[in-house]
Amino acid sequence: MSSETGFERDAESDSASPSPSSSVNLESVRAIAKKDFQDAIRSWLFWGLSFFFFLLLVGVTGTLAYFGEDIAAEGATTDMLVFFTSEITRVVIPLIALILGWKAIAGERETGSIKILLSLPHSRKDVLLGKLIGRSAVLSVSLIVGFGLAAVVVAALLGAFDIVDYIGLLGMSIIYGVAYTSIAVSLSSLTKSTTIAGAAMAGVFLVFYGVWNTLSTMFGLLAEREILFFDTVTYTGEFDGQEFQGERLQDWVYFILNIDPGEAYGSVLTLVTDVDAIELQVELNEQMFGGELPFFLQDWFSFLILLFWIVAPIAVALYRFDRVDL
Amino acid sequence: MPAITVDNLTKSYGQTLALEDLSFRVEEGEVFGFLGPNGAGKSTTINVVLDFIRPTAGEVTVLGLDAQAHSREIRSRTGVLPEGVETYDRLTARQHLEFAIDSKDADDEPEALLERVGLVDAIDKKAGGYSKGMSQRLMLAMALVGEPDLLILDEPSTGLDPNGAREMREIVREENARGATVFFSSHIMEQVEAVCDRVGILRDGEMVAVDTVEGLRDSVSGGTSLRVTVDRVDDETLQAVRSLPDVSDATTEDETTLVVQVDGSKTAVLSELEDRGIEVRDFTTREASLEDVFQSYTTGSEVEAQ
């Protein structure tokens, strides 16, 4: 058996005829997404998640209401709520999406129930897309339920409350969640072992939260010593009326750092909210580049990066999954 | 037009050959029993027919369509009971069937289907609490959705008690009477001989016999097996019995039981024993069953095969 020890190779390589690429039927995709959603919505995970998001928002709000009289006086409470919450959801949403998507395909292959799906007139592409939509819906609905219920408490505790910022945070969190769901479902389709799929999920998390976060430090060290092609760029900035000289990394390094979906999620929030804390950060960044950010550091580009993380993984999976033995 | 045509099908996994140059056809409107011991390649064949796996060489057509290129259309006209599959724990039988009905764009009623397979009482219970037999009934009901032209049942009796297996055969007959072709795999001869028009026996990835049930029965020599209980038996007696003209084989089961394969007169055997002063306490005769045929084809012994 080719596939029992790891990620499998193409069945195509020892196949007589080229494997046909399956078609997509929207009715099939809808039927699979609906079934998958029905299945998942009955799990404790879904209700646990909704409750978790609710507690998270209420917790942050409560803390703000308790300590934040000064913030309230400045009318910046929703800003702070968005800022603190996004710092937490940035780590938590990937974890949840990876857990939700982990077994999406690998689990069905392991138990054989994928044969129930594929005995019916669905194509393999339908199954992948249906699963992605179904799981994304579960995550989105739990976010909406959690945020929705919490809105009442937030409004009561904070008094003033900017609904546009709040919905902006919810919307971007959903897109961020779908990106990680796409990564999870796609990886899950590459193996029939849930153990390997689980390891792949852990790997993804480590890459973006371990490796990526240390990249900027690493690049910084390399640049200081001018090792290889690393170098620093000197710039002049202004903060609190004082001019200062700073050093920054080369442009392309920022591009690499910004490919991380978590980084993109953080920057894209400026697109939909007017949270001062985040805006300030952007202002500082602009100074580093002599007044205007390069296109790949602008918030609309971060939005494209998030879309890329939705489209690219599932595109690879759609191509690959048509070509394996189940 | 045949319902299934398998031509020179080979499937290998690296060095392991799962199917070797397999060819057979299933005619439209028949009940075809696909028989073989576990590991013979039955599920591999079915997996290729349904495009779950891709052949290394050879061609498969189903309902006149190429199994790979037109898989979706084939599956829209086929009902499948897959083997060794778990149902969705958190969904009820009704939801499973609604999904299948929805997927096939059919207009069946979940109640009516579950009535047929005897699971209507559990219609709104989650499948996670089902026994193996109940899951099997549920999957049979899903296979019946949309009056398929072809039914592919992979080891359908798994987990069913004898009564359930009988009900399942009854449904196979009903579906066949409606006009459906049934392709039915099993490792137990008894379950296919009662319903199948023709039987194909698979062994180590190769088809070793394809015939009607009667044809297979006729292919067996030593039509009758005679079992004699005696007071004692020795080698010399055994040799003497073996040398009788109508006897093809004779063995001892234990110290007082003799099993003789005999084609003609049984009295000759009994007389021979009595002539040697051996007391015959009891004897029974048994017609050679298809089980014996199956045994002879799949174990490789040449005891009974001509």
XYZ file of C-alpha atoms in Angstrom:
632
model
C 0.000 0.000 0.000
C 1.428 3.277 -1.045
C -0.247 5.484 1.452
C 0.033 3.928 4.841
C 3.305 5.399 5.868
C 2.862 9.009 4.954
C 1.605 11.433 2.416
C 0.760 9.371 -0.580
C 2.130 9.550 -4.034
C -0.095 9.911 -7.066
C -1.964 6.846 -8.184
C -1.378 8.340 -11.599
C 2.288 7.422 -11.629
C 1.460 3.749 -12.033
C -1.826 4.200 -13.812
C -2.599 3.120 -17.339
C -4.634 6.136 -18.334
C -4.365 9.722 -17.136
C -6.712 10.307 -14.224
C -9.670 12.359 -15.260
C -10.183 15.670 -13.583
C -13.571 15.648 -11.914
C -16.190 18.307 -12.489
C -17.863 20.573 -9.963
C -21.610 20.487 -9.484
C -22.996 23.250 -7.290
C -25.998 21.199 -6.178
C -23.636 18.471 -4.970
C -21.441 20.993 -3.181
C -24.506 22.410 -1.452
C -25.748 18.946 -0.426
C -22.359 18.002 1.046
C -21.906 21.349 2.810
C -25.377 21.016 4.305
C -24.744 17.484 5.538
C -21.348 18.438 6.933
C -22.814 21.429 8.728
C -25.679 19.338 10.138
C -23.160 16.809 11.345
C -20.807 19.331 12.942
C -23.432 21.581 14.467
C -24.479 18.700 16.711
C -21.007 18.306 18.122
C -20.008 19.722 21.466
C -17.189 21.513 19.682
C -19.555 23.906 17.938
C -21.417 24.907 21.082
C -18.184 25.041 23.038
C -16.744 27.415 20.454
C -19.712 29.764 20.454
C -19.564 29.899 24.227
C -15.825 30.484 24.092
C -16.135 33.477 21.723
C -18.891 34.847 23.925
C -16.735 34.536 27.046
C -13.737 36.013 25.257
C -15.571 39.182 24.269
C -17.346 39.486 27.593
C -14.049 38.900 29.397
C -12.182 41.571 27.443
C -15.116 43.951 27.842
C -15.364 43.309 31.559
C -11.667 43.992 31.994
C -11.936 47.172 29.967
C -14.991 48.325 31.910
C -13.245 47.656 35.205
C -9.856 49.207 34.495
C -10.730 51.407 31.613
C -12.430 54.502 33.007
C -9.817 56.667 31.326
C -10.279 54.857 28.054
C -14.032 55.294 28.376
C -13.518 58.997 28.950
C -11.690 59.186 25.635
C -14.499 57.322 23.917
C -12.030 54.741 22.669
C -13.486 51.668 24.343
C -14.596 49.872 21.176
C -11.134 50.552 19.755
C -9.575 48.885 22.737
C -12.068 46.038 22.587
C -11.226 45.433 18.914
C -7.519 45.740 19.588
C -7.372 43.329 22.539
C -9.852 40.881 21.083
C -8.032 40.723 17.754
C -4.762 40.009 19.559
C -6.438 36.949 21.100
C -8.478 35.788 18.091
C -5.343 36.026 15.982
C -4.004 32.974 17.814
C -7.249 31.289 18.762
C -9.042 31.279 15.385
C -6.256 29.319 13.635
C -6.256 26.786 16.458
C -9.998 26.349 16.174
C -10.039 26.190 12.374
C -7.263 23.605 12.372
C -9.101 21.503 14.945
C -12.387 21.802 13.034
C -10.818 20.926 9.695
C -8.312 18.357 10.862
C -10.441 15.276 10.186
C -12.588 16.768 7.419
C -11.299 14.406 4.741
C -8.703 12.202 6.465
C -11.278 11.174 9.067
C -13.788 10.140 6.420
C -11.117 8.177 4.603
C -10.019 6.492 7.812
C -13.532 5.375 8.760
C -14.437 4.694 5.136
C -17.470 6.968 5.252
C -16.036 8.904 2.300
C -17.333 5.951 0.302
C -20.833 6.937 1.355
C -20.241 10.405 -0.089
C -18.602 9.156 -3.249
C -21.043 6.308 -3.877
C -23.544 9.077 -4.474
C -23.157 11.143 -7.651
C -20.671 13.627 -6.176
C -17.235 14.339 -7.583
C -14.145 14.544 -5.413
C -14.012 18.282 -6.045
C -17.591 18.577 -4.805
C -16.572 16.796 -1.623
C -13.619 19.129 -0.981
C -15.565 22.300 -1.685
C -18.585 21.083 0.265
C -16.391 20.267 3.237
C -14.637 23.636 3.092
C -17.948 25.478 2.977
C -19.523 23.286 5.667
C -16.642 23.659 8.117
C -16.264 27.370 7.363
C -19.959 27.781 8.066
C -19.600 26.076 11.439
C -16.744 28.380 12.432
C -18.518 31.467 11.074
C -21.817 30.697 12.756
C -20.094 30.083 16.085
C -18.264 33.421 15.695
C -21.525 35.183 14.826
C -23.389 33.572 17.735
C -20.572 34.388 20.167
C -20.146 37.973 18.944
C -23.910 38.478 18.709
C -24.653 37.400 22.258
C -21.656 39.292 23.583
C -22.789 42.493 21.841
C -25.576 42.821 24.371
C -23.193 42.538 27.306
C -20.595 44.775 25.638
C -23.198 47.466 25.025
C -24.406 47.231 28.630
C -20.919 47.361 30.160
C -19.280 49.905 27.891
C -22.223 52.144 27.186
C -20.873 53.707 24.015
C -20.074 51.102 21.428
C -19.099 51.433 17.783
C -21.124 48.882 15.847
C -19.159 49.367 12.596
C -15.824 48.503 14.224
C -17.417 45.551 15.975
C -18.892 44.138 12.749
C -15.629 44.866 10.942
C -13.779 42.750 13.480
C -16.358 39.978 13.144
C -16.193 40.045 9.322
C -12.406 39.936 9.128
C -12.302 37.232 11.797
C -14.603 35.134 9.612
C -12.380 35.610 6.535
C -9.321 34.813 8.637
C -11.089 31.691 9.919
C -12.015 30.578 6.398
C -8.367 30.946 5.326
C -7.222 28.599 8.080
C -10.133 26.243 7.377
C -8.983 26.078 3.767
C -5.461 25.211 4.938
C -6.835 22.571 7.307
C -9.289 20.892 4.894
C -6.681 20.868 2.132
C -4.001 19.277 4.297
C -6.581 16.801 5.567
C -7.193 15.653 1.983
C -3.545 14.743 1.441
C -3.532 11.715 3.719
C -5.808 8.955 4.925
C -4.297 8.892 8.379
C -5.795 11.279 10.917
C -2.556 10.995 12.886
C -0.540 12.404 9.999
C -3.229 15.011 9.363
C -3.023 16.023 13.028
C 0.744 16.321 12.820
C 0.355 18.484 9.705
C -2.034 20.793 11.592
C 0.455 21.128 14.440
C 3.149 21.804 11.838
C 1.163 24.637 10.275
C 0.578 26.231 13.640
C 4.244 25.970 14.551
C 5.337 27.433 11.226
C 3.172 30.518 11.558
C 3.390 31.044 15.311
C 6.842 29.726 16.042
C 8.950 30.120 12.945
C 7.273 33.164 11.401
C 7.294 35.148 14.602
C 11.000 34.612 15.078
C 11.714 35.427 11.437
C 11.786 39.166 12.019
C 14.269 38.750 14.877
C 16.315 36.345 12.798
C 16.349 38.604 9.746
C 17.224 41.495 12.047
C 20.262 39.679 13.400
C 21.376 38.663 9.935
C 20.944 42.204 8.658
C 22.941 43.722 11.498
C 25.861 41.532 10.606
C 25.201 41.950 6.902
C 25.342 38.241 6.362
C 24.605 37.050 2.828
C 22.300 39.492 1.092
C 20.829 40.869 4.300
C 21.251 44.541 4.966
C 19.521 47.370 6.783
C 17.993 50.572 5.479
C 18.290 53.821 7.439
C 15.282 56.117 7.669
C 14.233 59.294 9.467
C 11.015 59.352 11.472
C 9.113 61.624 13.787
C 7.407 60.704 17.026
C 5.825 63.156 19.531
C 7.393 66.029 17.581
C 10.882 64.592 17.861
C 12.862 63.486 14.868
C 14.762 60.259 15.118
C 16.967 58.046 12.980
C 16.001 54.395 12.635
C 17.122 51.324 10.849
C 14.813 48.930 9.179
C 15.079 45.780 7.153
C 14.946 45.621 3.392
C 11.561 45.811 1.676
C 11.347 42.175 0.628
C 11.790 41.012 4.218
C 8.598 42.829 5.169
C 6.872 41.159 2.279
C 7.842 37.721 3.633
C 6.807 38.663 7.145
C 3.441 39.847 5.871
C 2.559 36.619 4.100
C 1.654 35.111 7.482
C -2.155 35.057 7.582
C -2.050 36.231 11.195
C -0.010 39.283 10.222
C -2.404 39.943 7.353
C -5.380 39.657 9.718
C -3.807 42.227 12.037
C -3.154 44.755 9.274
C -6.405 44.241 7.422
C -8.350 45.373 10.476
C -7.364 48.949 9.625
C -9.325 48.544 6.437
C -12.613 47.998 8.202
C -12.150 49.670 11.571
C -10.740 53.039 12.630
C -9.044 51.697 15.714
C -6.434 54.261 16.819
C -4.001 51.767 18.293
C -3.677 50.021 14.969
C -3.674 53.258 12.990
C -0.766 54.528 15.064
C 1.223 51.469 14.178
C 0.577 52.043 10.498
C 1.636 55.674 10.797
C 4.956 54.637 12.268
C 5.418 52.099 9.536
C 4.746 54.698 6.872
C 7.567 56.826 8.248
C 9.893 53.877 7.885
C 9.260 53.959 4.178
C 9.558 57.686 3.753
C 5.900 58.575 4.000
C 4.179 55.930 1.944
C 3.956 52.185 2.527
C 4.984 49.912 -0.308
C 1.907 48.261 -1.842
C 2.558 44.940 -0.111
C 2.296 46.532 3.315
C -0.955 48.318 2.626
C -4.142 47.054 4.165
C -5.826 46.157 0.873
C -2.866 43.940 0.051
C -3.219 42.216 3.418
C -6.782 41.491 2.413
C -5.482 39.898 -0.788
C -3.069 37.821 1.287
C -6.003 36.494 3.327
C -7.875 35.673 0.099
C -4.742 33.977 -1.207
C -4.737 31.726 1.858
C -8.329 30.764 1.132
C -7.806 30.051 -2.578
C -4.296 28.600 -2.860
C -4.518 25.636 -0.442
C -7.886 24.449 -1.726
C -6.708 24.858 -5.341
C -3.766 22.538 -4.677
C -6.056 20.080 -2.883
C -8.614 20.142 -5.712
C -5.907 19.214 -8.178
C -4.311 16.588 -5.983
C -7.372 14.842 -4.541
C -8.636 13.882 -8.017
C -5.503 11.838 -8.517
C -5.269 9.584 -5.492
C -6.642 6.177 -4.594
C -9.031 6.590 -1.706
C -25.444 -4.320 -23.200
C -23.657 -5.735 -20.157
C -24.127 -3.874 -16.873
C -20.453 -4.215 -15.961
C -17.547 -5.143 -18.222
C -14.129 -5.714 -16.711
C -11.354 -6.201 -19.267
C -7.832 -7.294 -18.358
C -7.954 -5.321 -15.155
C -4.706 -5.168 -13.190
C -4.125 -3.219 -10.013
C -0.834 -3.188 -8.218
C 0.325 -1.394 -5.115
C 4.052 -1.147 -5.577
C 5.222 -4.753 -5.659
C 1.936 -6.198 -4.462
C -0.447 -7.341 -7.149
C -4.034 -6.973 -5.952
C -5.694 -7.873 -9.255
C -4.100 -9.624 -12.176
C -5.568 -9.478 -15.647
C -9.126 -9.852 -14.378
C -11.898 -10.088 -16.976
C -15.603 -10.786 -16.573
C -18.980 -9.309 -17.434
C -22.180 -8.877 -15.556
C -25.197 -9.052 -17.862
C -28.020 -6.597 -17.625
C -30.864 -7.796 -15.412
C -29.019 -10.621 -13.669
C -28.018 -11.162 -10.071
C -24.291 -11.793 -10.121
C -22.579 -13.249 -7.070
C -18.967 -12.140 -6.710
C -17.457 -14.678 -4.431
C -14.057 -15.083 -2.915
C -12.256 -15.338 0.398
C -11.278 -12.156 2.235
C -8.325 -10.530 0.521
C -9.046 -12.079 -2.882
C -9.547 -8.653 -4.452
C -13.337 -8.253 -4.386
C -13.312 -4.821 -2.774
C -10.438 -3.691 -5.002
C -12.528 -4.609 -8.051
C -15.552 -2.758 -6.696
C -13.362 0.245 -5.848
C -12.224 0.435 -9.468
C -15.795 0.040 -10.738
C -16.784 3.033 -8.572
C -13.603 5.004 -9.410
C -12.452 5.067 -5.778
C -9.123 3.743 -7.020
C -7.509 3.862 -10.456
C -6.462 0.744 -12.397
C -2.837 0.027 -13.202
C -3.952 -1.507 -16.485
C -7.167 -2.597 -18.133
C -10.583 -1.140 -18.712
C -13.855 -1.105 -16.840
C -17.185 0.025 -18.221
C -20.351 0.308 -16.200
C -23.786 0.672 -17.820
C -21.917 1.134 -21.093
C -19.887 4.077 -19.768
C -16.198 4.331 -18.962
C -15.805 3.905 -15.209
C -13.357 6.786 -14.840
C -14.532 9.331 -17.387
C -18.243 9.036 -16.570
C -18.100 8.147 -12.917
C -20.643 10.729 -11.817
C -23.262 9.557 -14.295
C -22.602 5.923 -13.419
C -23.046 6.649 -9.732
C -26.249 8.584 -10.351
C -27.736 5.366 -11.763
C -26.141 3.009 -9.253
C -26.979 2.178 -5.662
C -24.002 1.184 -3.545
C -23.663 -0.555 -0.226
C -19.959 -0.098 0.552
C -18.105 -2.468 2.817
C -16.457 -1.712 6.137
C -17.828 1.791 6.351
C -19.034 3.755 9.340
C -22.170 5.848 9.128
C -22.251 9.430 10.437
C -22.581 9.176 14.216
C -24.385 12.425 14.788
C -26.899 12.155 11.954
C -30.189 10.239 12.182
C -31.329 7.609 9.686
C -33.743 10.190 8.268
C -30.902 12.685 7.713
C -28.740 10.032 6.064
C -31.545 9.224 3.649
C -32.446 12.853 3.041
C -28.821 13.405 2.097
C -28.864 10.479 -0.345
C -32.237 11.541 -1.804
C -31.012 15.115 -2.119
C -27.745 13.962 -3.719
C -29.494 11.792 -6.288
C -32.255 14.279 -6.914
C -34.749 11.477 -6.201
C -38.199 11.711 -4.660
C -38.200 8.740 -2.297
C -39.649 8.917 1.202
C -37.198 8.089 4.005
C -39.996 6.297 5.913
C -40.849 4.004 2.997
C -37.197 3.054 2.435
C -36.592 2.354 6.112
C -39.821 0.336 6.218
C -38.370 -1.917 3.527
C -35.151 -2.581 5.418
C -36.889 -2.880 8.790
C -35.355 0.186 10.428
C -38.312 2.552 10.491
C -38.524 2.441 14.299
C -35.092 4.048 14.593
C -35.700 6.719 11.939
C -35.003 9.674 14.226
C -32.257 8.089 16.288
C -28.643 9.065 15.718
C -26.656 6.439 13.836
C -23.914 6.591 16.483
C -26.091 4.385 18.698
C -26.816 1.802 16.000
C -25.627 -1.786 16.093
C -23.569 -3.104 13.165
C -26.689 -4.713 11.716
C -28.703 -1.499 11.968
C -25.962 0.493 10.202
C -25.948 -2.144 7.483
C -29.722 -1.828 7.069
C -29.410 1.945 6.899
C -26.775 1.731 4.180
C -28.892 -0.752 2.240
C -31.767 1.744 2.385
C -29.409 4.449 1.068
C -28.407 2.153 -1.796
C -32.071 1.765 -2.785
C -32.618 5.519 -3.195
C -33.716 6.568 -6.675
C -34.526 3.084 -8.076
C -30.991 2.470 -9.406
C -30.378 0.475 -12.602
C -27.459 -1.243 -10.909
C -27.029 -2.259 -7.283
C -23.520 -2.920 -6.021
C -23.592 -4.630 -2.649
C -20.199 -5.261 -1.058
C -20.519 -7.936 1.633
C -24.090 -6.869 2.405
C -24.649 -9.514 5.072
C -21.894 -8.199 7.334
C -23.290 -7.719 10.806
C -26.715 -9.131 9.928
C -28.223 -12.042 11.819
C -29.623 -14.946 9.739
C -33.033 -13.297 9.699
C -31.549 -10.005 8.536
C -29.555 -11.782 5.848
C -32.757 -13.433 4.621
C -34.566 -10.069 4.489
C -31.637 -8.633 2.593
C -31.857 -11.423 0.009
C -35.574 -10.766 -0.270
C -34.834 -7.136 -1.140
C -32.267 -8.260 -3.725
C -34.999 -10.375 -5.376
C -37.479 -7.490 -5.313
C -34.982 -5.100 -6.849
C -34.056 -7.638 -9.505
C -37.755 -8.193 -10.298
C -38.086 -4.425 -10.755
C -35.388 -4.665 -13.428
C -32.206 -3.787 -11.553
C -28.956 -5.629 -12.135
C -27.450 -6.738 -8.830
C -23.725 -7.211 -8.254
C -23.326 -8.866 -4.924
C -20.006 -9.711 -3.275
C -19.580 -12.152 -0.435
C -17.118 -14.552 1.088
C -19.903 -16.936 2.054
C -21.288 -19.155 -0.702
C -24.500 -19.864 1.152
C -25.526 -16.225 0.837
C -25.094 -15.972 -2.896
C -26.388 -19.351 -4.020
C -29.937 -18.569 -2.898
C -30.292 -15.419 -5.001
C -27.690 -15.385 -7.727
C -28.220 -16.294 -11.362
C -24.495 -16.584 -11.908
C -21.516 -16.755 -9.616
C -17.928 -15.717 -10.238
C -15.268 -17.042 -7.899
C -12.249 -14.843 -7.326
C -9.010 -16.111 -5.887
C -5.794 -14.145 -5.430
C -6.945 -11.462 -7.850
C -7.939 -13.893 -10.598
C -11.327 -15.243 -11.633
C -11.112 -19.019 -11.266
C -14.691 -19.899 -12.208
C -17.750 -18.148 -13.610
C -20.907 -20.180 -14.056
C -24.519 -20.567 -13.079
C -25.215 -22.082 -9.681
C -26.255 -25.376 -11.371
C -23.198 -25.340 -13.595
C -20.927 -25.004 -10.596
C -22.742 -27.765 -8.787
C -22.337 -30.074 -11.802
C -18.628 -29.368 -11.953
C -18.180 -31.245 -8.712
C -17.356 -34.917 -8.781
C -17.883 -37.350 -5.965
C -21.489 -36.163 -5.868
C -22.210 -37.613 -2.463
C -20.345 -37.633 0.764
C -20.999 -40.661 2.987
C -20.325 -40.501 6.682
C -20.115 -43.786 8.510
C -19.837 -44.298 12.248
C -18.145 -47.609 13.040
C -16.758 -49.368 16.105
C -13.190 -49.228 14.852
C -11.213 -48.398 11.745
C -7.690 -49.235 10.568
C -5.457 -48.300 7.639
C -6.053 -51.566 5.903
C -9.810 -50.969 5.868
C -9.305 -47.465 4.630
C -7.184 -48.710 1.734
C -9.784 -51.317 0.884
C -12.561 -48.719 0.820
C -10.462 -46.403 -1.322
C -9.884 -49.112 -3.859
C -13.618 -49.616 -4.435
C -14.576 -48.582 -8.003
C -17.052 -45.777 -7.180
C -15.061 -44.226 -4.369
C -12.968 -41.144 -5.140
C -11.656 -40.543 -1.674
C -11.925 -41.820 1.874
C -10.633 -40.287 5.068
C -11.011 -40.824 8.782
C -12.404 -37.984 10.809
C -11.656 -39.632 14.138
C -11.192 -43.170 15.416
C -14.779 -44.185 14.735
C -15.834 -41.976 11.812
C -15.163 -42.523 8.151
C -15.896 -39.959 5.427
C -16.174 -41.407 1.936
C -16.681 -39.555 -1.351
C -18.749 -41.881 -3.472
C -20.209 -41.456 -6.930
C -22.406 -44.543 -7.244
C -23.593 -47.256 -4.894
C -23.216 -46.584 -1.203
C -24.107 -50.121 -0.254
C -20.822 -51.351 -1.716
C -18.979 -49.320 0.891
C -21.148 -50.583 3.732
C -20.857 -54.202 2.528
C -17.087 -53.908 2.331
C -16.959 -52.710 5.921
C -19.250 -55.475 7.165
C -17.314 -58.095 5.214
C -14.278 -57.029 7.205
C -16.146 -57.574 10.427
C -16.523 -53.923 11.232
C -19.749 -52.923 12.900
C -21.576 -50.049 11.173
C -23.407 -48.149 13.885
C -24.767 -45.265 11.841
C -24.359 -43.537 8.510
C -25.490 -40.327 6.807
C -25.191 -39.072 3.254
C -24.864 -35.510 2.045
C -25.069 -34.006 -1.430
C -22.001 -31.970 -2.372
C -22.868 -28.348 -1.628
C -21.747 -25.219 -3.368
C -19.760 -24.561 -0.250
C -17.639 -27.578 -1.224
C -17.227 -26.141 -4.723
C -16.178 -22.836 -3.255
C -13.751 -24.572 -0.931
C -12.217 -26.526 -3.757
C -11.749 -23.429 -5.909
C -10.412 -21.192 -3.215
C -8.202 -23.457 -1.160
C -6.457 -24.896 -4.165
C -7.035 -28.506 -3.203
C -8.048 -30.778 -6.045
C -10.071 -33.167 -3.963
C -13.347 -32.526 -5.669
C -12.753 -30.369 -8.677
C -12.675 -32.251 -11.940
